[in-house]
Coordinates of C-alpha atoms and ligand atoms in Angstrom, one line a residue:
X1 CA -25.0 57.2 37.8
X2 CA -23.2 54.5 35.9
X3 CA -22.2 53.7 39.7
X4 CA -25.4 52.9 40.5
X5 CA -26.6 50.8 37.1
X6 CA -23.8 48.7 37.9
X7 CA -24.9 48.3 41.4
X8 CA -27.7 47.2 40.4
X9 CA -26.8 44.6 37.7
X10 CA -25.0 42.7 40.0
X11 CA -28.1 42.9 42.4
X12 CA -29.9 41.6 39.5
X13 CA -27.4 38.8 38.9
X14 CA -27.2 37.7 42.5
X15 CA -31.4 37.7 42.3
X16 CA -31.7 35.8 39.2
X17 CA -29.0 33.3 40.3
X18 CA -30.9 32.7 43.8
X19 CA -34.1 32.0 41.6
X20 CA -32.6 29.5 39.4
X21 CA -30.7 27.7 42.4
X22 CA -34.2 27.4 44.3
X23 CA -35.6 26.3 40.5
X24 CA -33.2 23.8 40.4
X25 CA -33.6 22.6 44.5
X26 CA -36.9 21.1 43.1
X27 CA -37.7 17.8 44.8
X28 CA -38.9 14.8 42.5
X29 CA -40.0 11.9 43.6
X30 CA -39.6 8.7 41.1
X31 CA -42.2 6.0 41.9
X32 CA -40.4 2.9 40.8
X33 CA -42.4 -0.5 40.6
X34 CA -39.0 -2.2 41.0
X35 CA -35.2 -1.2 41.7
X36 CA -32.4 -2.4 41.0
X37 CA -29.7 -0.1 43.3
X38 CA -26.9 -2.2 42.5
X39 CA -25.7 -4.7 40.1
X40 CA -24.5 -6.9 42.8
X41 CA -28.1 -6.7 45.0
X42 CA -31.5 -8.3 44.2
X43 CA -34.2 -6.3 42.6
X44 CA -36.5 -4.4 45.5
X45 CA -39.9 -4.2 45.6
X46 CA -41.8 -1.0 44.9
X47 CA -39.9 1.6 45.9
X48 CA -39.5 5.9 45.8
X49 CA -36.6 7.4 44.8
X50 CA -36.2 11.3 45.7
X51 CA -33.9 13.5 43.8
X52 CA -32.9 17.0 44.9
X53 CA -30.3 19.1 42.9
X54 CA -29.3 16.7 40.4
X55 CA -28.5 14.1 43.2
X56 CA -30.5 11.4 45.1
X57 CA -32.1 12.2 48.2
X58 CA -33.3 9.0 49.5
X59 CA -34.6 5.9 48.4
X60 CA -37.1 4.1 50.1
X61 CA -39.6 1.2 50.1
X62 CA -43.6 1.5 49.2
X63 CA -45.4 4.7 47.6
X64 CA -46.0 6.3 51.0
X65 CA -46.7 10.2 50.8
X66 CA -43.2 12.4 50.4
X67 CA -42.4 16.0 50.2
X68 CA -41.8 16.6 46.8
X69 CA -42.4 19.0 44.4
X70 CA -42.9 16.7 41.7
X71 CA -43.9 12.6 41.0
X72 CA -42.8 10.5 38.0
X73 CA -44.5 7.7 37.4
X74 CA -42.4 4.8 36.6
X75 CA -44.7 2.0 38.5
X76 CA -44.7 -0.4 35.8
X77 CA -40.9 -0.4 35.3
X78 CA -37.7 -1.8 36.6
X79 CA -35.5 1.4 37.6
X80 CA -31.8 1.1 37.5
X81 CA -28.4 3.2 37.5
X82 CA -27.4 4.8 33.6
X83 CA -25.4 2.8 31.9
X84 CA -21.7 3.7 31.2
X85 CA -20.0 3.6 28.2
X86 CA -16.6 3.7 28.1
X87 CA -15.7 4.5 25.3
X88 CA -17.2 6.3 22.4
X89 CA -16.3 9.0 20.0
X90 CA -19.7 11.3 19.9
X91 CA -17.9 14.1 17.3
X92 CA -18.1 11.6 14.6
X93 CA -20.7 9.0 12.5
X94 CA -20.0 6.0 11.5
X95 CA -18.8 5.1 7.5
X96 CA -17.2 8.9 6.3
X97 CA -14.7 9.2 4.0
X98 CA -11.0 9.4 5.6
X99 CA -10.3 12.5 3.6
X100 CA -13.0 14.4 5.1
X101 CA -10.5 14.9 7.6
X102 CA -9.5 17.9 4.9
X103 CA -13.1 18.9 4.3
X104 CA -14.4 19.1 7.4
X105 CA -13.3 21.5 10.1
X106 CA -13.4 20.4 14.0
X107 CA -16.1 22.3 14.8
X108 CA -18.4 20.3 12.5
X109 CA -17.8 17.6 15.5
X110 CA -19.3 19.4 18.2
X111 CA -22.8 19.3 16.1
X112 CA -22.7 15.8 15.0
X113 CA -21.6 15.6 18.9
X114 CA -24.8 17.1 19.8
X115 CA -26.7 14.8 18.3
X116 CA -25.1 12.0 18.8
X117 CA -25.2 13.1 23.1
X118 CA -28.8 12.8 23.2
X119 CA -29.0 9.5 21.3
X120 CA -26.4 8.2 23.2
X121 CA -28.6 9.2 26.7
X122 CA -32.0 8.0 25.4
X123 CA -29.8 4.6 24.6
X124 CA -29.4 4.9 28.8
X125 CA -26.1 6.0 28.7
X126 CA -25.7 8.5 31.4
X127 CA -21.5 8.9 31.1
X128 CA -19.4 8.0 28.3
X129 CA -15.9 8.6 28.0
X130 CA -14.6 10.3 25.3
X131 CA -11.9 8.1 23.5
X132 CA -10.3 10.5 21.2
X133 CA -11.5 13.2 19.1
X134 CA -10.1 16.8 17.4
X135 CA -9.0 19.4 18.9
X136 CA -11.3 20.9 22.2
X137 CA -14.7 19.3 20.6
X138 CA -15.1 16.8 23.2
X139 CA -14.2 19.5 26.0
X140 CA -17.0 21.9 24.7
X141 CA -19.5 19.1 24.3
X142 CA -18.8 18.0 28.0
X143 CA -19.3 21.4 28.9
X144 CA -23.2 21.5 27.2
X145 CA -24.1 18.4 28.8
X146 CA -23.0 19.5 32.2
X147 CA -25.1 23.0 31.4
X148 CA -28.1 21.4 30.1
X149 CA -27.3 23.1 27.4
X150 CA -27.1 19.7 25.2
X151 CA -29.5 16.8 26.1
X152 CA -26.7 14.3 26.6
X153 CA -24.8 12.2 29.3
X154 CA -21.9 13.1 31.4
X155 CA -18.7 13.3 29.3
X156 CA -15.2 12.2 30.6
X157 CA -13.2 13.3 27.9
X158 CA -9.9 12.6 26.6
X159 CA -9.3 15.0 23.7
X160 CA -6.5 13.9 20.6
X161 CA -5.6 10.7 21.1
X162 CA -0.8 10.6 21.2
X163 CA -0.3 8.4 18.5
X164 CA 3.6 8.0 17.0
X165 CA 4.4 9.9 13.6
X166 CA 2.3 8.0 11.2
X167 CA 0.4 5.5 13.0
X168 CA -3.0 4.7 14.1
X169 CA -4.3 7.9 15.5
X170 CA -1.8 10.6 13.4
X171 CA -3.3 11.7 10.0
X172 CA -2.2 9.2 7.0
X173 CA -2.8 8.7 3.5
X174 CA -2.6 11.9 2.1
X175 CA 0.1 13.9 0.6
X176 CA 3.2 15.2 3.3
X177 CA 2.2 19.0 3.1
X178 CA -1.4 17.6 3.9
X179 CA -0.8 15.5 6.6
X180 CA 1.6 18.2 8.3
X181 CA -1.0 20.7 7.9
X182 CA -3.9 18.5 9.3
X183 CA -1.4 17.4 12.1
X184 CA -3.2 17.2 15.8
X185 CA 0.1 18.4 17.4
X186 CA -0.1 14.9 19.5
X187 CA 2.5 12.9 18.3
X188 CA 5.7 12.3 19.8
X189 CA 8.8 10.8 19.9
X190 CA 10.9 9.3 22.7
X191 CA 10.4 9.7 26.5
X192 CA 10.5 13.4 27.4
X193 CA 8.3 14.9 24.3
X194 CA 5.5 12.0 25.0
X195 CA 5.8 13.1 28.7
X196 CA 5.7 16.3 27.5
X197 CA 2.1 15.6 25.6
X198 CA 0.6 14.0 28.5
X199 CA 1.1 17.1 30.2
X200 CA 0.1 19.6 27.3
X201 CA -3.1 17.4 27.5
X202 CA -3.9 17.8 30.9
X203 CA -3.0 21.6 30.2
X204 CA -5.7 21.7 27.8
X205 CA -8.4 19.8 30.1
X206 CA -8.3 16.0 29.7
X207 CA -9.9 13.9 32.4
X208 CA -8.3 10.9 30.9
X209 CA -5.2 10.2 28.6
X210 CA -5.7 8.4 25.3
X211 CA -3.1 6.6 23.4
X212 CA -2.7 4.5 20.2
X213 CA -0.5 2.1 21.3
X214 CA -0.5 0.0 18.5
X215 CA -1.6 -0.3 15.2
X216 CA -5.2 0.3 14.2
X217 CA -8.2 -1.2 12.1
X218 CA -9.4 1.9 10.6
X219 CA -6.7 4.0 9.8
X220 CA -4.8 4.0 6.2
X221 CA -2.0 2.8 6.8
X222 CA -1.1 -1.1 6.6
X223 CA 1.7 -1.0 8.9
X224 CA 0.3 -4.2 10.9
X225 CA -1.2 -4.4 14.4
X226 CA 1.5 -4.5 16.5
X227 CA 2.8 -1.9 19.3
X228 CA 3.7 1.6 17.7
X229 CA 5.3 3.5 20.8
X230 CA 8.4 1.7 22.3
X231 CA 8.1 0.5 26.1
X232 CA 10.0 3.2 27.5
X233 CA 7.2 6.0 25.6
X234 CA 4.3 4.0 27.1
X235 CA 6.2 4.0 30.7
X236 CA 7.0 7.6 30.4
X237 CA 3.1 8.1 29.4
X238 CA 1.7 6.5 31.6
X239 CA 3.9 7.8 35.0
X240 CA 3.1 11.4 34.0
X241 CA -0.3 10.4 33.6
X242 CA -0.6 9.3 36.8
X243 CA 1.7 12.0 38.6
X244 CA -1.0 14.1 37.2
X245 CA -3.6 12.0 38.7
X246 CA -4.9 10.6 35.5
X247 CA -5.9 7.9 33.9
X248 CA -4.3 6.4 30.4
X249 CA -6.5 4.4 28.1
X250 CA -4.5 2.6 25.3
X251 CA -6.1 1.3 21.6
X252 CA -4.1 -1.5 21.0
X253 CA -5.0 -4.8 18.9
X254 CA -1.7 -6.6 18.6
X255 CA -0.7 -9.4 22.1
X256 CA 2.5 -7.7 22.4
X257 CA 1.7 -4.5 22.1
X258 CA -1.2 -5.2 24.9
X259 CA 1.7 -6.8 27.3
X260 CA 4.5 -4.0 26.7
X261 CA 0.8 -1.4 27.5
X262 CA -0.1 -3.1 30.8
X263 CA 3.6 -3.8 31.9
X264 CA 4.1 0.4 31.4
X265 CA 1.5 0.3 33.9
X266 CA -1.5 1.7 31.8
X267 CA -4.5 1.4 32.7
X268 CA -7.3 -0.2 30.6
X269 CA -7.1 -2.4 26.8
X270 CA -9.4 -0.9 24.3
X271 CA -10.3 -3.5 21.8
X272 CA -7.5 -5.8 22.9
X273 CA -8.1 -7.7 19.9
X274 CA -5.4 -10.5 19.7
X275 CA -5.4 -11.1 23.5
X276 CA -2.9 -14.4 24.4
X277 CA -2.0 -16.0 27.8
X278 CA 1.1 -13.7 28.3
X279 CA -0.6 -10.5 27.3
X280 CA -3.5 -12.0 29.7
X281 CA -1.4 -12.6 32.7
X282 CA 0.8 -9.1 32.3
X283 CA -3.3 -7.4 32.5
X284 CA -4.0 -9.9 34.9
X285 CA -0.8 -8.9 37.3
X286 CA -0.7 -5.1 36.8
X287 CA -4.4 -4.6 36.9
X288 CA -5.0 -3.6 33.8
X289 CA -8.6 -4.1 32.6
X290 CA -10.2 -4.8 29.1
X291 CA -12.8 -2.7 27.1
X292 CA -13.6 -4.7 24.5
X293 CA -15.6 -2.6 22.0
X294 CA -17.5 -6.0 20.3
X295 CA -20.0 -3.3 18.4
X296 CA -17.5 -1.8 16.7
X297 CA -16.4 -5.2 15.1
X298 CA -20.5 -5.2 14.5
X299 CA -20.2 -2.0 13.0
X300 CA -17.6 -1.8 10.4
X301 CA -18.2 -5.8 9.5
X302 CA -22.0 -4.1 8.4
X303 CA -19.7 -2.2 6.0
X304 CA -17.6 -4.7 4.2
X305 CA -17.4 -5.4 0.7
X306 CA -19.6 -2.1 0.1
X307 CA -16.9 0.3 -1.2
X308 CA -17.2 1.4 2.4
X309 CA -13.5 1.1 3.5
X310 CA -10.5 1.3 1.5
X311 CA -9.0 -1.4 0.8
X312 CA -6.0 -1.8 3.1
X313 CA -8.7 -1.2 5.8
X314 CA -10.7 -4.4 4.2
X315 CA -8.0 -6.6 4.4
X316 CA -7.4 -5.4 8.3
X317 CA -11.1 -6.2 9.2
X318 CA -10.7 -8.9 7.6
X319 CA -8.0 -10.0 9.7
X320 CA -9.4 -9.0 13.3
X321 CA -13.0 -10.3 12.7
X322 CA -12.8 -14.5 13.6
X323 CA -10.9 -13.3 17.0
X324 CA -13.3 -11.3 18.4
X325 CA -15.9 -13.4 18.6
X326 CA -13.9 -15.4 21.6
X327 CA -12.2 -12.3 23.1
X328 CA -14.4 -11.4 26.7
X329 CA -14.0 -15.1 27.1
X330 CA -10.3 -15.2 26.4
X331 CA -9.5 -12.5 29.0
X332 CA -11.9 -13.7 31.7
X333 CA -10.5 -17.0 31.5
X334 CA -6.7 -15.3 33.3
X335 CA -9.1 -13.1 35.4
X336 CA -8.9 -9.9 33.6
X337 CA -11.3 -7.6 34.7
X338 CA -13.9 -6.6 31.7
X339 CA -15.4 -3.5 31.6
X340 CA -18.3 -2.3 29.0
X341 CA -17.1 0.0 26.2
X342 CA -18.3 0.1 22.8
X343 CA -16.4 2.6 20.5
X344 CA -19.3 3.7 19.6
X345 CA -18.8 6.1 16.2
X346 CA -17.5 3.3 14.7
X347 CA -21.0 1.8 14.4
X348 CA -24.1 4.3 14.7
X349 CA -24.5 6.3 17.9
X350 CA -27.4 5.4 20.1
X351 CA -26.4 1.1 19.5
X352 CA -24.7 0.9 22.4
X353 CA -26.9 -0.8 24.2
X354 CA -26.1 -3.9 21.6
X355 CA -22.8 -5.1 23.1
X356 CA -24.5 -6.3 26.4
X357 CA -25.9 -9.0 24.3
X358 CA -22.9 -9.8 22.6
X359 CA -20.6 -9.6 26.2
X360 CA -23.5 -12.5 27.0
X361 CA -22.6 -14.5 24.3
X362 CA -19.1 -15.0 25.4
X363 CA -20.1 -16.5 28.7
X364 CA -20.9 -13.7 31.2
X365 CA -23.5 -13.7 33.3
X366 CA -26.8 -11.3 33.3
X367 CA -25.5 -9.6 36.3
X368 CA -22.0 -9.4 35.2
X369 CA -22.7 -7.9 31.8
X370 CA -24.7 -5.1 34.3
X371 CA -21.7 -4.6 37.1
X372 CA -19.7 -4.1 33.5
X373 CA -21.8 -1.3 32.6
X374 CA -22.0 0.0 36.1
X375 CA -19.8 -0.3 39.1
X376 CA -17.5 -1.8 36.9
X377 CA -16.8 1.0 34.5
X378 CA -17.7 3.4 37.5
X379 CA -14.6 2.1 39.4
X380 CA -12.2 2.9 36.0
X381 CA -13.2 6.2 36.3
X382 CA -12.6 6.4 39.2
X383 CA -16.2 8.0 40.1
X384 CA -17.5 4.7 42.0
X385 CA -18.2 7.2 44.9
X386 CA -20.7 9.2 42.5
X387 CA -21.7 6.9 39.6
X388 CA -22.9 3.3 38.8
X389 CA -25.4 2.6 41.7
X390 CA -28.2 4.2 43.2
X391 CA -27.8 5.6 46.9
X392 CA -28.0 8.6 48.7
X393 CA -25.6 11.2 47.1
X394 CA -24.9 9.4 44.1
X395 CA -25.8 11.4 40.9
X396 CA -29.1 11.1 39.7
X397 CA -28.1 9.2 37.2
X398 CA -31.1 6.7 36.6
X399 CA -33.2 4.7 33.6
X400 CA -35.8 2.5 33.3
X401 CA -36.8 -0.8 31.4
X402 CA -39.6 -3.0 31.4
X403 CA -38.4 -6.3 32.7
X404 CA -35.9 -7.2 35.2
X405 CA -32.0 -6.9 33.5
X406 CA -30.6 -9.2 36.1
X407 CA -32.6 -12.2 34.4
X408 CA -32.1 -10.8 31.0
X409 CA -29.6 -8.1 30.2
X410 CA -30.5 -7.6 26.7
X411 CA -33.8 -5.9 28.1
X412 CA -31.9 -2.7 28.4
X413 CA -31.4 -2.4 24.6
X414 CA -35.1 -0.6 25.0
X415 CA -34.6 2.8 27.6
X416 CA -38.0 4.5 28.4
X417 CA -37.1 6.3 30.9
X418 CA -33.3 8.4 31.4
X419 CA -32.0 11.0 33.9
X420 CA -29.0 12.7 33.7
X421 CA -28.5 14.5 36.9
X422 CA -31.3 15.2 37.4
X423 CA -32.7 16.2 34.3
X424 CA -35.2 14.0 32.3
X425 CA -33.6 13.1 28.9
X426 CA -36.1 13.5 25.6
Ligands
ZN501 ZN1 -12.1 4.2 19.4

């Protein structure tokens, strides 16, 4: 008998999960009044975009009848690709106390990272990356937004961040027995333990590896800006990143620490803050491109002088704040590729839309500020085959705006419309 109830539970299985396949097969057809496929193209005309289990059928020209099983009506707006944000840090809000580190346990990240995932996607953010965060938060998140579970974008996630004993990135400011005991277990020391982390991380399922390569803003400890791990640490990082066919993202501020990153060979400059000719050229030459995270200078300048920060973190955003302002122009001036990122968690979630304006402002074109935030960031992924345009097979992956971006790129500070494969975003 219990044979024969087991029998038929997994009939029952297989049933349900043919019904919610054929559920999810639905055909929708988005009528667009403009679209904007790709940041490098002009804007076409009306247009009707069909989407079929989570990816895009066809696109084409005029409202003409389609076989679909349901219409959107997005006549009166500009439909693009979702923007990407590379990087942001969803488990967290903007402004907490440091030592809430002790109070709070990880898991308190993955709901503020709920939250914070469907701001982010109404903002018209369909993938972020996940620049550091505790423990597997990030992983699980990622996991709910790929289930539907959690209204949010795609997450490529990097998990704890390596930092060095006591820098930027390792717990600080509290007493030794604390800071042991709050201790992410990704630090290291010389070439074969930081190898050793990269492949712990990939172990533990990071799409990307994340490192504090120098000193930071926001951290307690006023140890300067400058490169933390040695050159041979950020070479050994980065080869047995890419042996393991990933990716390293490196926080660094200080110009020497930024050369010694992108002559290791890693791969993209978040913040890249005191940015000079040399550290320019050493991008420039080994490919290495910029994120330059302008909101989170927004952000934490909202915060100064308000008891907000402590103050050995004052005096540091003190410090960093006039370079900024001249920092996309800096790198673009020795060809460095610039790529949209926003740290977002720094500043409040769901902003992110801010920095395209203030990427503008340093000399980049409408068009360039959208490739940034497109193929651009698409193409450090590595996803450009799946994300950052609208085609035939790409994820659908798609917002809309009135206006037309490519004239003015500040337009998409105001989403009304987002799809996340597939699935309409509210
Ligand atoms: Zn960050």
């Amino acid at each position: 008998m219990t044979h024969w109830i087991r029998h038929f539970g997994a009939l029952g299985a297989a049933a349900a999960a043919l019904v919610s396949a054929q559920a999810w097969a639905e055909t929708v057809a988005i009528r667009a009044g403009s679209v904007i496929t790709d940041a490098a193209s002009e804007p076409m005309g009306p247009t009707t975009i069909l989407v079929t289990d989570g990816k895009i059928a066809a696109i084409t020209p005029g409202h003409g009848a389609v076989n679909a099983d349901r219409e959107i009506d997005l006549k009166g707006k500009t439909v693009l690709p979702g923007l990407i944000d590379l990087h942001t840090h969803l488990t967290g809000d903007p402004g907490g106390d440091f030592w809430k580190e002790a109070t709070e346990p990880d898991e308190w990240g993955v709901v503020v990272g709920a939250k914070n995932a469907r701001l982010t996607a109404l903002a018209g953010f369909t993938t972020v990356r996940e620049a550091g965060s505790g423990r597997d938060t990030a992983f699980s998140l990622r996991r709910g937004t790929a289930e539907g579970l959690v209204p949010g974008p795609r997450i490529v996630a990097a998990g704890p961040a390596l930092a060095i004993i006591g820098g930027h990135g390792d717990v600080n400011g509290f007493r030794s027995e604390v800071n042991e005991l709050l201790d992410s277990g990704f630090t290291c020391t010389g070439t074969v333990e930081c190898a050793a982390k990269v492949r712990l991380a990939s172990q533990n399922g990071a799409d990307v590896i994340k490192i504090t390569a120098t000193g930071g803003v926001l951290s307690q400890q006023g140890r300067g800006l400058e490169a933390h791990f040695t050159p041979a640490e950020m070479k050994a990082i980065a080869d047995t990143a890419h042996s393991l066919g990933l990716k390293v993202m490196a926080h660094a501020h200080g110009a020497r620490g930024i050369q010694q990153a992108a002559e290791a060979g890693i791969d993209s400059i978040e913040h890249g803050t005191y940015l000079d000719e040399a550290a320019a050229r050493a991008m420039k030459a080994n490919g290495t491109v910029l994120v330059p995270t302008l909101m989170a200078l927004e952000g934490v300048s909202e915060g100064l002088g308000k008891g907000v920060y402590t103050p050995v973190v004052e005096d540091k955003i003190r410090a960093v704040q006039p370079l900024m302002a001249s920092l996309v122009s800096r790198a673009r001036q020795y060809g460095v590729t610039v790529a949209f990122g926003t740290d977002a968690g720094v500043y409040q979630h769901g902003r992110n839309g801010e920095e395209l304006g203030l990427m503008k402002k340093q000399g980049m074109s409408d068009r360039d500020v959208l490739a940034s935030a497109t193929t651009v960031a698409a193409k450090v992924l590595g996803m450009e085959s799946q994300i950052g345009k609208l085609a035939p097979g790409y994820s659908a992956d798609i917002i809309a705006v009135d206006g037309n971006p490519l004239a003015d790129v500040t337009v998409l500070e105001d989403v009304g419309f987002v799809m996340v494969r597939g699935r309409v975003i509210e």
